[in-house]
CSV table of C-alpha atoms and ligand atoms in Angstrom, one decimal:
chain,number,residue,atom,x,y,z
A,1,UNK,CA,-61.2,-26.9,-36.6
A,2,UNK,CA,-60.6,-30.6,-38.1
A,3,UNK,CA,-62.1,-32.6,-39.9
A,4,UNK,CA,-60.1,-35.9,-38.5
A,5,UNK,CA,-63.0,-37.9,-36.9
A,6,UNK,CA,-62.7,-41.7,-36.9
A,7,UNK,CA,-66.3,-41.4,-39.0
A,8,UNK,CA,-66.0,-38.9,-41.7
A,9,UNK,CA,-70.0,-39.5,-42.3
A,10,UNK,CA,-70.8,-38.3,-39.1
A,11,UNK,CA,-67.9,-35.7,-38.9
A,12,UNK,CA,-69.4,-34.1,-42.5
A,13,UNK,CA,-71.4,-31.2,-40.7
A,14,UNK,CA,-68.5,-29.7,-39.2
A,15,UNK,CA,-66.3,-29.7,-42.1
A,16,UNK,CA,-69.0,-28.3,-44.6
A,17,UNK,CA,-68.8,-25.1,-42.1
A,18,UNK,CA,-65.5,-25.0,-42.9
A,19,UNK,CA,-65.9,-24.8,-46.4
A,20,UNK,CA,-68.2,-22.6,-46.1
A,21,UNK,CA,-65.5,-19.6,-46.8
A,22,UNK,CA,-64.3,-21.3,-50.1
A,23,UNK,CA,-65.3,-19.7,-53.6
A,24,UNK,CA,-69.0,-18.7,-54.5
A,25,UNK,CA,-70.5,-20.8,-57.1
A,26,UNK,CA,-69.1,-23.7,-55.9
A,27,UNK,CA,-71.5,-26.4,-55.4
A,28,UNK,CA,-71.3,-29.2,-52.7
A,29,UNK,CA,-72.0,-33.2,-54.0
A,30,UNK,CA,-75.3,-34.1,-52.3
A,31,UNK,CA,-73.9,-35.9,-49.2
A,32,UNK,CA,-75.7,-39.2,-48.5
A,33,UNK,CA,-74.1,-42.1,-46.3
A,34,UNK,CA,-74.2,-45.5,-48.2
A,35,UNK,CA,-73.6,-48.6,-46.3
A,36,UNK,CA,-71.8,-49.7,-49.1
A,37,UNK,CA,-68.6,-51.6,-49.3
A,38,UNK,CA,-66.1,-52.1,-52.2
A,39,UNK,CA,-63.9,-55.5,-52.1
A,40,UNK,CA,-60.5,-55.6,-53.2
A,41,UNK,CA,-59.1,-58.7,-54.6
A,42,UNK,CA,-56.6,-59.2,-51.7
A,43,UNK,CA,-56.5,-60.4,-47.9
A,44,UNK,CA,-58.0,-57.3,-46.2
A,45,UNK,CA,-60.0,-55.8,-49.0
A,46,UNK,CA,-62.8,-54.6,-47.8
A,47,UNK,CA,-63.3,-50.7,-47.6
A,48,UNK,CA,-66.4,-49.0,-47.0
A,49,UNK,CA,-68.0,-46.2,-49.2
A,50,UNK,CA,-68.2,-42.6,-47.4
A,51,UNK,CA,-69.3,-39.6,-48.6
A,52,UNK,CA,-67.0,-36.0,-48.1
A,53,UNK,CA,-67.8,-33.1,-49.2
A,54,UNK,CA,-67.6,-32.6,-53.2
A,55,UNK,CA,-67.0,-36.1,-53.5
A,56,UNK,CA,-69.5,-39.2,-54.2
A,57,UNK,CA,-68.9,-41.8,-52.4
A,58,UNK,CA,-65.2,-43.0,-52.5
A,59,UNK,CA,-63.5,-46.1,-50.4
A,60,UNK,CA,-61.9,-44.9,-47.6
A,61,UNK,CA,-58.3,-45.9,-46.8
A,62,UNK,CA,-57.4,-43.5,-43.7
A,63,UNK,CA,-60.0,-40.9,-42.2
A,64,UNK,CA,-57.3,-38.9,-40.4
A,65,UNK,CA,-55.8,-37.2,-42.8
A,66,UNK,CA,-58.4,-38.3,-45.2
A,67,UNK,CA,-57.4,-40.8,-47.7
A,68,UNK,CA,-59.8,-42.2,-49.9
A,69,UNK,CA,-59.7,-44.2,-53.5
A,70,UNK,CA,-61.8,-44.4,-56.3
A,71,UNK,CA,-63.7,-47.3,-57.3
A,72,UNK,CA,-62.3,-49.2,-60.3
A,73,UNK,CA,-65.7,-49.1,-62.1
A,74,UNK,CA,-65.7,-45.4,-62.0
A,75,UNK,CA,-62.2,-45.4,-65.4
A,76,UNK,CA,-65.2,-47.0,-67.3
A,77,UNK,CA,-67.1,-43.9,-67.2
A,78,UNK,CA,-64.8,-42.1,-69.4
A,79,UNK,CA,-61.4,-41.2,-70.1
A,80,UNK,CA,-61.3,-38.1,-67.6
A,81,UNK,CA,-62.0,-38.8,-63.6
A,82,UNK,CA,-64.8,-36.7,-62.6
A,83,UNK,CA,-63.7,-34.4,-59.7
A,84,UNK,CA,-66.2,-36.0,-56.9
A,85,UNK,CA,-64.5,-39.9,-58.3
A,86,UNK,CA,-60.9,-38.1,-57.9
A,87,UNK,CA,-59.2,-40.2,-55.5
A,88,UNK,CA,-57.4,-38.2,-52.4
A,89,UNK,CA,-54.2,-38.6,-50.5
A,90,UNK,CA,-52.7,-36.7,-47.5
A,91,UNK,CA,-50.0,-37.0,-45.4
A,92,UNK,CA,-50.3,-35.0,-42.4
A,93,UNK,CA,-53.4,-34.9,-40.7
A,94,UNK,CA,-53.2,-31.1,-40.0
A,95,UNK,CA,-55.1,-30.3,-43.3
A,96,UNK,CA,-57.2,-27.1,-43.7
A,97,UNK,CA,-60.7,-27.2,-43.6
A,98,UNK,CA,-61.2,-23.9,-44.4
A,99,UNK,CA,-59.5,-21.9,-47.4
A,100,UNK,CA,-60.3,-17.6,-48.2
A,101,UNK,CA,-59.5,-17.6,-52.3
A,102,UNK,CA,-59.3,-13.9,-51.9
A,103,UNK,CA,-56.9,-13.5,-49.1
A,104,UNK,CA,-54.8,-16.4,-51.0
A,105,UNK,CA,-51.3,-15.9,-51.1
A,106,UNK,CA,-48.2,-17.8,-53.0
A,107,UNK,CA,-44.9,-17.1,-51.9
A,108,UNK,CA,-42.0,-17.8,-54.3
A,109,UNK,CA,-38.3,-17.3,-52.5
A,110,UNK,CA,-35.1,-18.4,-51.9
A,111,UNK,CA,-32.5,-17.7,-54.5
A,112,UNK,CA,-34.7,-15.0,-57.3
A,113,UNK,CA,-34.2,-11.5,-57.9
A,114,UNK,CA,-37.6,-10.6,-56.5
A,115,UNK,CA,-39.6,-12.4,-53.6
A,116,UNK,CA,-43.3,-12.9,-54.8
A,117,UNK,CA,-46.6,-13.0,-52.9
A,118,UNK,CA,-48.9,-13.5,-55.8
A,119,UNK,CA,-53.2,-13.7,-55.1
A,120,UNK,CA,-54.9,-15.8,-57.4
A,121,UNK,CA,-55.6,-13.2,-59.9
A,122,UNK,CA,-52.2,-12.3,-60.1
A,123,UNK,CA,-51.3,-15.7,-60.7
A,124,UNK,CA,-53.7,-15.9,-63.6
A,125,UNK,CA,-52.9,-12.8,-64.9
A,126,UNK,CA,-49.3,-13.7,-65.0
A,127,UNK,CA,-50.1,-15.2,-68.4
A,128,UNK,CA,-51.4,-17.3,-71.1
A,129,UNK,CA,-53.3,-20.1,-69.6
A,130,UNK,CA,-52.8,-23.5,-70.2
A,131,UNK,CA,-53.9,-26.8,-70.3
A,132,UNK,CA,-53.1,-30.2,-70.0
A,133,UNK,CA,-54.9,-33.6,-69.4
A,134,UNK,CA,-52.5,-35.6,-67.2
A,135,UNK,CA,-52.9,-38.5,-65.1
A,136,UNK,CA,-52.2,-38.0,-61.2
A,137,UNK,CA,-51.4,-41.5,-59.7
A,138,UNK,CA,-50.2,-42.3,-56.3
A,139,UNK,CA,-46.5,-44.3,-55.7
A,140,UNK,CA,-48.4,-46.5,-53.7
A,141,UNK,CA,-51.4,-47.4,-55.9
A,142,UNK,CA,-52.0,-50.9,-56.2
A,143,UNK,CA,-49.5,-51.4,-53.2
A,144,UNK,CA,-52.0,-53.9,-51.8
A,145,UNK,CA,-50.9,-56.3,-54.4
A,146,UNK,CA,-47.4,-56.8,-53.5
A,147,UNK,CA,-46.4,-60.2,-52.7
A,148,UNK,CA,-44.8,-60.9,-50.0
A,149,UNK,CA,-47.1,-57.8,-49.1
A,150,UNK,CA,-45.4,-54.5,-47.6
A,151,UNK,CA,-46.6,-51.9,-44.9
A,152,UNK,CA,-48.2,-48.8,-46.0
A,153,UNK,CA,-51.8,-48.0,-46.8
A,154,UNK,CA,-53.1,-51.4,-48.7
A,155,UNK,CA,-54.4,-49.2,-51.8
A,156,UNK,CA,-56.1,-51.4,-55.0
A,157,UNK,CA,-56.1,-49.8,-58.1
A,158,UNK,CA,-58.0,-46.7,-57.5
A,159,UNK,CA,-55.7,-44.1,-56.3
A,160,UNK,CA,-55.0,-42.8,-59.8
A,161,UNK,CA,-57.1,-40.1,-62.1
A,162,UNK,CA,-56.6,-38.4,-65.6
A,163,UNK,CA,-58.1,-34.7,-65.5
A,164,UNK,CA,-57.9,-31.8,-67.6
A,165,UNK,CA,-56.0,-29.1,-65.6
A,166,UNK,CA,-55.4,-25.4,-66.2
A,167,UNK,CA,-52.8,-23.1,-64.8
A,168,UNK,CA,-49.8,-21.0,-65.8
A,169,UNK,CA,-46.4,-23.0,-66.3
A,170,UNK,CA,-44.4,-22.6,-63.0
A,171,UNK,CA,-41.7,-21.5,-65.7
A,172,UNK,CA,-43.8,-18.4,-65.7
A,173,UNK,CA,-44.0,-17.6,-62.2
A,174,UNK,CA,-40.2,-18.7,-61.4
A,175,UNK,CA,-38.8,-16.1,-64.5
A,176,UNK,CA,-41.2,-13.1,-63.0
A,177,UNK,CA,-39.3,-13.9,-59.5
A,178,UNK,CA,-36.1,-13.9,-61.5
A,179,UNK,CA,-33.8,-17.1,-60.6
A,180,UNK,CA,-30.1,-16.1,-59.4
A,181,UNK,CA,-27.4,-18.2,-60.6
A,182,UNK,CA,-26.5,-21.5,-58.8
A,183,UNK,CA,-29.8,-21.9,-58.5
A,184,UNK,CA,-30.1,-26.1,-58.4
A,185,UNK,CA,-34.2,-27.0,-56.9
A,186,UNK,CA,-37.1,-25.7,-56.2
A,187,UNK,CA,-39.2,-26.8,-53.4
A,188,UNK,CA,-43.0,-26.9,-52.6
A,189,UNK,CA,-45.1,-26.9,-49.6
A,190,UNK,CA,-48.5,-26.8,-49.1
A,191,UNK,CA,-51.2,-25.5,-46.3
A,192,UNK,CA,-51.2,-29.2,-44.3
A,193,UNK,CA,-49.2,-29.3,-41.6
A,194,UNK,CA,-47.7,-31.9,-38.8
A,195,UNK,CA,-49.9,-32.1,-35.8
A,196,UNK,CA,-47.1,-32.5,-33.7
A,197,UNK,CA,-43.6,-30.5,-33.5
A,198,UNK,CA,-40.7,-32.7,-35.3
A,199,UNK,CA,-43.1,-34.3,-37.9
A,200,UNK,CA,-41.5,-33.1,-41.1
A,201,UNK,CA,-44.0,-31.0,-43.3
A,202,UNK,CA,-44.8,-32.0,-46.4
A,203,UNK,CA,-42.3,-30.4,-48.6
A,204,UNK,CA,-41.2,-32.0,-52.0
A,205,UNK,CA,-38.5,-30.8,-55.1
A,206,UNK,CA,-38.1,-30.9,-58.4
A,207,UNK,CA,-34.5,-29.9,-60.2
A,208,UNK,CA,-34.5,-26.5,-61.7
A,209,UNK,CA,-34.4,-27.5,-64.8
A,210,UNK,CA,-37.8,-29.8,-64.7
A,211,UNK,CA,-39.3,-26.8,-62.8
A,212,UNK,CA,-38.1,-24.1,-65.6
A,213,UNK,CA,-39.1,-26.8,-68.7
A,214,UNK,CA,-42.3,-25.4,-69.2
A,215,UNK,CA,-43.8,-28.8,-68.2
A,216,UNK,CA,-45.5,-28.0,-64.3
A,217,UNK,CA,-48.1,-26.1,-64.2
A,218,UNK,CA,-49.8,-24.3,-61.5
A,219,UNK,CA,-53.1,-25.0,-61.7
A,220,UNK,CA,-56.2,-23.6,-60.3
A,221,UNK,CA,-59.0,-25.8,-62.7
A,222,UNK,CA,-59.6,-29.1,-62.6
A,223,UNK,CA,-61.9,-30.1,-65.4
A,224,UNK,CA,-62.9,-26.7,-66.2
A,225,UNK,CA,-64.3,-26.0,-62.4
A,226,UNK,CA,-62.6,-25.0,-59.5
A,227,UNK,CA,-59.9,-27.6,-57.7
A,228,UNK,CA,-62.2,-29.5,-55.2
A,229,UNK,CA,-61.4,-28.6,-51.5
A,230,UNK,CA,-59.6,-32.4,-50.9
A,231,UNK,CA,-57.8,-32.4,-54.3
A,232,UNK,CA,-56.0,-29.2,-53.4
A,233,UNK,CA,-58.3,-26.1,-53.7
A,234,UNK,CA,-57.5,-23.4,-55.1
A,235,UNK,CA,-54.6,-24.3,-56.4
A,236,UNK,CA,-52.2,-27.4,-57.1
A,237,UNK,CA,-48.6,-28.1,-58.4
A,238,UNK,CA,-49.4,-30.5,-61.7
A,239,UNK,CA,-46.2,-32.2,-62.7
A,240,UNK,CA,-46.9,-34.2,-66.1
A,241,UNK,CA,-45.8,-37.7,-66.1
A,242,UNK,CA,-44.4,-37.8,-62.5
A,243,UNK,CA,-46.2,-39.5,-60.0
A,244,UNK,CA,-48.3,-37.7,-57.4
A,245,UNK,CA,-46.4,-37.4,-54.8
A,246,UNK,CA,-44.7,-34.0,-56.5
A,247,UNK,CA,-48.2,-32.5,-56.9
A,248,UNK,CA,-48.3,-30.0,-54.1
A,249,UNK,CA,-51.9,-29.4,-53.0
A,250,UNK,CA,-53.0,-26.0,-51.7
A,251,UNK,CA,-49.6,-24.5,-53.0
A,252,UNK,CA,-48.7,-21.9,-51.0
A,253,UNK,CA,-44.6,-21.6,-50.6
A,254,UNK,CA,-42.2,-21.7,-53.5
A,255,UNK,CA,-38.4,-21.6,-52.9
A,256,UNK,CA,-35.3,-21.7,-54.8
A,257,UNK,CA,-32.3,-23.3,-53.3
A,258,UNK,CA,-28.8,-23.5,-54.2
A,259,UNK,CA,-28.2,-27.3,-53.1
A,260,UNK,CA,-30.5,-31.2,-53.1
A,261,UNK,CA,-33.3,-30.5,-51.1
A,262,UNK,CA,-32.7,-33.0,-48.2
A,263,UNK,CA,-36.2,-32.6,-46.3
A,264,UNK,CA,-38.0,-36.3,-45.4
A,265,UNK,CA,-40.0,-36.4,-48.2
A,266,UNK,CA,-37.2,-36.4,-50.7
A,267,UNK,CA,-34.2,-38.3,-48.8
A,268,UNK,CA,-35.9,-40.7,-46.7
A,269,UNK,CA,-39.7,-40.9,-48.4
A,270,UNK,CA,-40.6,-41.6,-51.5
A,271,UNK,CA,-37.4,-43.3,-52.6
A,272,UNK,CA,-36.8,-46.5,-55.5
A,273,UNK,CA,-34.2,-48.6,-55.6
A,274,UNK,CA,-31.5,-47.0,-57.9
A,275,UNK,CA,-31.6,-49.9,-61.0
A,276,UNK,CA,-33.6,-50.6,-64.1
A,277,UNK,CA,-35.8,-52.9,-62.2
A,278,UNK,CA,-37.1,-50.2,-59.2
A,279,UNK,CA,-36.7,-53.3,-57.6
A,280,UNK,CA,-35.4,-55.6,-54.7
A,281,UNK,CA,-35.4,-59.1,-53.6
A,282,UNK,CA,-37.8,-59.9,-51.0
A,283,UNK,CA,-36.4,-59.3,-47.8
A,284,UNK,CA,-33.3,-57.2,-49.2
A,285,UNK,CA,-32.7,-53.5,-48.7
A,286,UNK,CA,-31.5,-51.4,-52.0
A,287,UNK,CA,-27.7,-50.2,-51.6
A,288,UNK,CA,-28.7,-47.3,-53.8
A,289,UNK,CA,-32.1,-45.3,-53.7
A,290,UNK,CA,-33.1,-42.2,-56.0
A,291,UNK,CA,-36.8,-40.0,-55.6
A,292,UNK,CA,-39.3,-41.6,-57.1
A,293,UNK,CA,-39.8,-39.6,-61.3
A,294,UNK,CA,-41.8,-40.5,-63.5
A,295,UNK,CA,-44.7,-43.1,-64.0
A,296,UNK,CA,-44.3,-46.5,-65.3
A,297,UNK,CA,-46.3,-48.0,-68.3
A,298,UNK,CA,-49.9,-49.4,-67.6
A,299,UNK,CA,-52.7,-50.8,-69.0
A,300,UNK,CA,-56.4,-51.7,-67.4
A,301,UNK,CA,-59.6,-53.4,-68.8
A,302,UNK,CA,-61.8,-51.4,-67.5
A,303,UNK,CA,-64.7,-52.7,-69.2
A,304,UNK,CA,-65.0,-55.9,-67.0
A,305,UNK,CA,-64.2,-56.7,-63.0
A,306,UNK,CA,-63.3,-59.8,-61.8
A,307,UNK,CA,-65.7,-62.5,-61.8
A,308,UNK,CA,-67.7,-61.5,-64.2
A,309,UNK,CA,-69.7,-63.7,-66.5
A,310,UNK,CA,-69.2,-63.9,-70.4
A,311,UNK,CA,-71.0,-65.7,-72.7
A,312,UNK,CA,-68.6,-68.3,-74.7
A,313,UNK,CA,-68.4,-67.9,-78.5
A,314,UNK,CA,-70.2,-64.9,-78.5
A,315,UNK,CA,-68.0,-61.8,-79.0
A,316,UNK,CA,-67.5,-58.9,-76.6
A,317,UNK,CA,-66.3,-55.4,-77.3
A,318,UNK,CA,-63.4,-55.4,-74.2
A,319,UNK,CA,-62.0,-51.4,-73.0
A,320,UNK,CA,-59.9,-49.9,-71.0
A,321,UNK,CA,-57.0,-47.4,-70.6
A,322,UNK,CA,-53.5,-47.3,-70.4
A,323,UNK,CA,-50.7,-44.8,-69.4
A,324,UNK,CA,-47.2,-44.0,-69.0
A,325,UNK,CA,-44.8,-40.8,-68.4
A,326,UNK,CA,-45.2,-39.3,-71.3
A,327,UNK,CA,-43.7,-41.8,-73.8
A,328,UNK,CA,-47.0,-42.1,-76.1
A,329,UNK,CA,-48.9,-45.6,-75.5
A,330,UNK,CA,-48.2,-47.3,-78.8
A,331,UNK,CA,-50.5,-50.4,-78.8
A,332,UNK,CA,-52.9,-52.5,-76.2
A,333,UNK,CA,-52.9,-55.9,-76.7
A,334,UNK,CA,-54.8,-58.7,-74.4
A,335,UNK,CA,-54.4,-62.2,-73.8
A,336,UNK,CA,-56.8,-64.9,-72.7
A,337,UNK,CA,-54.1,-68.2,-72.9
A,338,UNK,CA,-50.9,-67.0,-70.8
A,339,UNK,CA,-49.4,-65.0,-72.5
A,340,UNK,CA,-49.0,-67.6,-75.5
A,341,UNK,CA,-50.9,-65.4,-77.9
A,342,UNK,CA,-51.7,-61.3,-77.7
A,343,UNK,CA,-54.6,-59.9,-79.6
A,344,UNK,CA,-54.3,-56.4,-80.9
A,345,UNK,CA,-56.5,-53.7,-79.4
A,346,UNK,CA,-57.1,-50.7,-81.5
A,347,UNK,CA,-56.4,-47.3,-79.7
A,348,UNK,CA,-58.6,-44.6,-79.1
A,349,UNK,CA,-58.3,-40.8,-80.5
A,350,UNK,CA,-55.4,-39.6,-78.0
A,351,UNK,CA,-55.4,-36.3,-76.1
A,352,UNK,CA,-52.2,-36.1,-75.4
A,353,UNK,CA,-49.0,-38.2,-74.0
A,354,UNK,CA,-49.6,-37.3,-70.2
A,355,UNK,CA,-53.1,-38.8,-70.3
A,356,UNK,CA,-54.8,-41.9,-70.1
A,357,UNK,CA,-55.1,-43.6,-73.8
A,358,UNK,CA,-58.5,-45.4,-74.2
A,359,UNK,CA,-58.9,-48.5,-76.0
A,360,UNK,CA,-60.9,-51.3,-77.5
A,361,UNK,CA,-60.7,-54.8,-79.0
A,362,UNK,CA,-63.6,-57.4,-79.6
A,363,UNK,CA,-62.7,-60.8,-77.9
A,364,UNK,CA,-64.5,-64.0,-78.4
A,365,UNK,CA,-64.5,-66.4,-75.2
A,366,UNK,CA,-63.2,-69.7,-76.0
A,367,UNK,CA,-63.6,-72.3,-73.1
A,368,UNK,CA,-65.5,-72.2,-70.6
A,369,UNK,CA,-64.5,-72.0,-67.1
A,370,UNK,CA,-62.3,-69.4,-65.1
A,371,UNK,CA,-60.6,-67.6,-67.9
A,372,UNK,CA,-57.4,-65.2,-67.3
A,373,UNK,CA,-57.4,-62.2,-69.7
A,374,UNK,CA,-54.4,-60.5,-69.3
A,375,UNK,CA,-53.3,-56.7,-71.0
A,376,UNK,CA,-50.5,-55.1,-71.6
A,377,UNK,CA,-49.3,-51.8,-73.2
A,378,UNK,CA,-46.5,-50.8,-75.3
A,379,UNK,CA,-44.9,-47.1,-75.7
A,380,UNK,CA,-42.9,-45.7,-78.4
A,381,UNK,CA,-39.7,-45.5,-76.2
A,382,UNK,CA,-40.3,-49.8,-76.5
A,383,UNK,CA,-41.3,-49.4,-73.0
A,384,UNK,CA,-43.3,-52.4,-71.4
A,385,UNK,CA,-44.6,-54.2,-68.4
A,386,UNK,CA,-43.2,-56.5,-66.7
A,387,UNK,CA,-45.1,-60.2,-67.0
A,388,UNK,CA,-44.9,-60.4,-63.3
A,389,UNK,CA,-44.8,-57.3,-61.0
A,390,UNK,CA,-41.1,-56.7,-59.8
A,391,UNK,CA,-41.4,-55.9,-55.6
A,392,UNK,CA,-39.7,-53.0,-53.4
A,393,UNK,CA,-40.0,-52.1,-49.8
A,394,UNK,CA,-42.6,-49.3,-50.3
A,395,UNK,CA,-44.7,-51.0,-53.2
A,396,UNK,CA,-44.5,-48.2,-55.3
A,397,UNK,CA,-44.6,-47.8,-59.0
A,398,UNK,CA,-46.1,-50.8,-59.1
A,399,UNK,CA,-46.8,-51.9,-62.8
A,400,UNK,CA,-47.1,-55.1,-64.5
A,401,UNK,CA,-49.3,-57.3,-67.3
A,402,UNK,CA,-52.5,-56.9,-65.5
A,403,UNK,CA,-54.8,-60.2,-65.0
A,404,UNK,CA,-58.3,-60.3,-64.3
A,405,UNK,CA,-59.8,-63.8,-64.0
A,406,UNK,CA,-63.7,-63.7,-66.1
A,407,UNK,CA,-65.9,-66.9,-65.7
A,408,UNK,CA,-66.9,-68.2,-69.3
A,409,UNK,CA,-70.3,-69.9,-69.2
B,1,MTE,N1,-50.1,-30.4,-49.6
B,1,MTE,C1,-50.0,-31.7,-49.9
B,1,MTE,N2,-49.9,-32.0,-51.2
B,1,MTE,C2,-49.8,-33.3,-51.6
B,1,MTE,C3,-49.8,-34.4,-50.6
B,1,MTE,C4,-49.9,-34.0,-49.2
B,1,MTE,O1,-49.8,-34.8,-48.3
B,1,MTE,N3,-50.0,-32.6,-48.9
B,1,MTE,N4,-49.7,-35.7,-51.0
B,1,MTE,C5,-49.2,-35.9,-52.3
B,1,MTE,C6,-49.4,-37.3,-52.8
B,1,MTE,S1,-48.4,-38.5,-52.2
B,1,MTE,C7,-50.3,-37.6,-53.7
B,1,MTE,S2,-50.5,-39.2,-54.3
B,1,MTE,C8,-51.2,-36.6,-54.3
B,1,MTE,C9,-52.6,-37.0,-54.3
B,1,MTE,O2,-53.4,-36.0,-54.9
B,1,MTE,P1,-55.0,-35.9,-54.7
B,1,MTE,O3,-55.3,-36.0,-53.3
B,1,MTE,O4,-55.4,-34.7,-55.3
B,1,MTE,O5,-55.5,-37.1,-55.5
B,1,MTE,O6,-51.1,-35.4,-53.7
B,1,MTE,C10,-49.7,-35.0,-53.4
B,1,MTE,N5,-49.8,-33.6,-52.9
B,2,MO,MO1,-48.9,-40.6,-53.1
């Protein structure tokens, strides 16, 4: 059964059968249809609002294999994504619509002592559980801003999300299989497949040592409730820090090889140009590429959109996030004259280096008129953005001062 209709309103019925084998107690989003569009502030920006199951409604990008972002205004809700906001991304459009938690299995293989097939409850009882809030963000988000603009899905800034996830540490699973030596990645596949024979499957790696760091987790909560169904149900590869593309979704094969894993995902997809800048000149190809690691500094106001009105002389408290790989954001400061001068946010409490930092600075309008206020973020590695975004082929890890243009009246 799919669930690939051109209209994924219309489509829901057949879908929510599907579902209907997943875990007791979960419960479905009430599903509405919204004529409702979100605008992005590029050429081609408009997106309409659907509604899938477990999820309110979210902009869609593709509808076969679903692909849908989350509306900027949602990050001002808090510093955690709510599971029905979390944005989703697939690749193939063979996705399954219908998932038995009991009948589960993991397979770990390849070069260990001891091939696994692990249920669920084995999994958890495997160990300690863990947490970690972590930001999951797409290589492509905000692709739709690259100038000269690049092919690929034209996201804005909304296929990113910080949740709380819970799991055992891969590290866990991968010692009960026992790793042989010579051992040099691991690689992870999901349920999705191809729909038709010589599309590569979805397979991505990580090098042993990430995958034995303690770091990834295999998770089976999101926010203290199941994994919904699109975000990888019932359980998900969470790689702190690295961008999304490494976080399998409805894990289900584990192997350990002996060699680079050369599949498309990892030698042809997914690739940056091989220098400090990720970056090419327009129209140029990179001599060297590497996999896409781990994400870039950003920062967000989150408190105001584009175009919106402020009153001059009278102050306003400004917020927003900001994130990075792991370094620990270090300081938030805005701008409202170019760049000449940067005002000094303060930062929230932080739960941890892998999530979004909140943070918050009173700003007083000037002028009147169109007004850019501009942020950007600082880490303790030193690490900043870029004043202008640097461009490659793909659009990914795209990070830079972000500028939102406010009308002062
Ligand atoms: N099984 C599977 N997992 C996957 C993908 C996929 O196509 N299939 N896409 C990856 C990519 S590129 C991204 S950005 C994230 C998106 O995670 P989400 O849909 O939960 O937001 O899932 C990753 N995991
Ligand atoms: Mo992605």
């Amino acid at each position: 059964m799919k669930l690939n209709d051109e209209k994924p309103i219309l489509n829901r019925r057949k879908f929510l059968k599907g579902l209907g084998a997943i875990a007791a107690g979960l419960s479905l989003a009430p599903l509405r249809s919204k004529a409702a569009v979100e605008t992005l502030n590029f050429g081609n920006g408009t997106r309409q609002l659907v509604t899938y199951p477990q999820k309110r409604p979210l902009m869609l990008i593709t509808a076969r294999p679903p692909h849908l972002e989350t509306p900027f205004s949602t990050f001002n809700e808090g510093l955690i994504t709510p599971n029905d906001a979390f944005f989703v991304r697939y690749h193939l459009a063979n996705i399954p619509t219908s998932i038995n938690a009991e009948t589960y299995r993991l397979k770990i293989g390849g070069l260990v002592n001891k091939a696994l097939s692990l249920s669920i409850e084995e999994l958890k009882k495997l160990g300690e559980p863990v947490d970690v809030i972590a930001v999951n963000q797409c290589a492509g988000n905000s692709r739709g801003f690259s100038l000269p603009r690049v092919f690929g899905a034209q996201l804005g800034n909304g296929s990113m999300g910080n949740a709380q996830w819970t799991g055992i540490p891969l590290k866990t699973v991968l010692q009960k299989a026992g790793i042989k030596v010579g051992a040099k990645q691991v690689t992870f596949r999901g349920l999705d497949n191809a729909v038709l024979p010589g599309t590569p499957n979805f397979v991505k790696a990580l090098d042993i040592d990430h995958a034995l760091s303690g770091e990834p987790l295999i998770a089976w909560a999101m926010n203290g409730s199941d994994i919904p169904f699109l975000n990888g149900y019932p359980i998900k590869l969470i790689v702190p820090g690295y961008f999304g593309t490494y976080w399998i979704k409805h894990l289900s094969e584990i192997e350990v090889i002996d060699h680079d894993f050369d599949g498309f995902f990892m030698k042809t997809a997914y690739r940056l140009p091989d220098n400090d800048c990720l970056c090419v000149v327009p129209g140029n190809v990179a001599d060297k590429t590497k996999p896409i690691g781990s994400l870039k500094i950003r920062s967000f106001i989150t408190s105001l959109q584009g175009g919106a009105e402020v009153q001059q002389g009278k102050a306003i408290l400004l917020r927003g996030i900001a994130f990075d790989g792991g370094g620990y954001i270090s300081a938030v400061e805005i701008s409202d004259d170019g760049g000449q001068h940067w005002q000094a946010s303060s930062l929230d409490k932080t739960v941890g280096k892998y999530s979004f930092q909140g943070w918050q600075v009173n700003w007083t309008p000037k002028e009147k008129g169109v007004v850019a206020l501009q942020v950007r973020a600082r880490n303790r590695l030193g690490e900043q953005q870029p004043s202008v975004s640097s461009w490659n082929t793909s659009g990914y890890a795209r990070h830079a001062v972000e500028t939102i243009s406010v009308i002062v009246v």
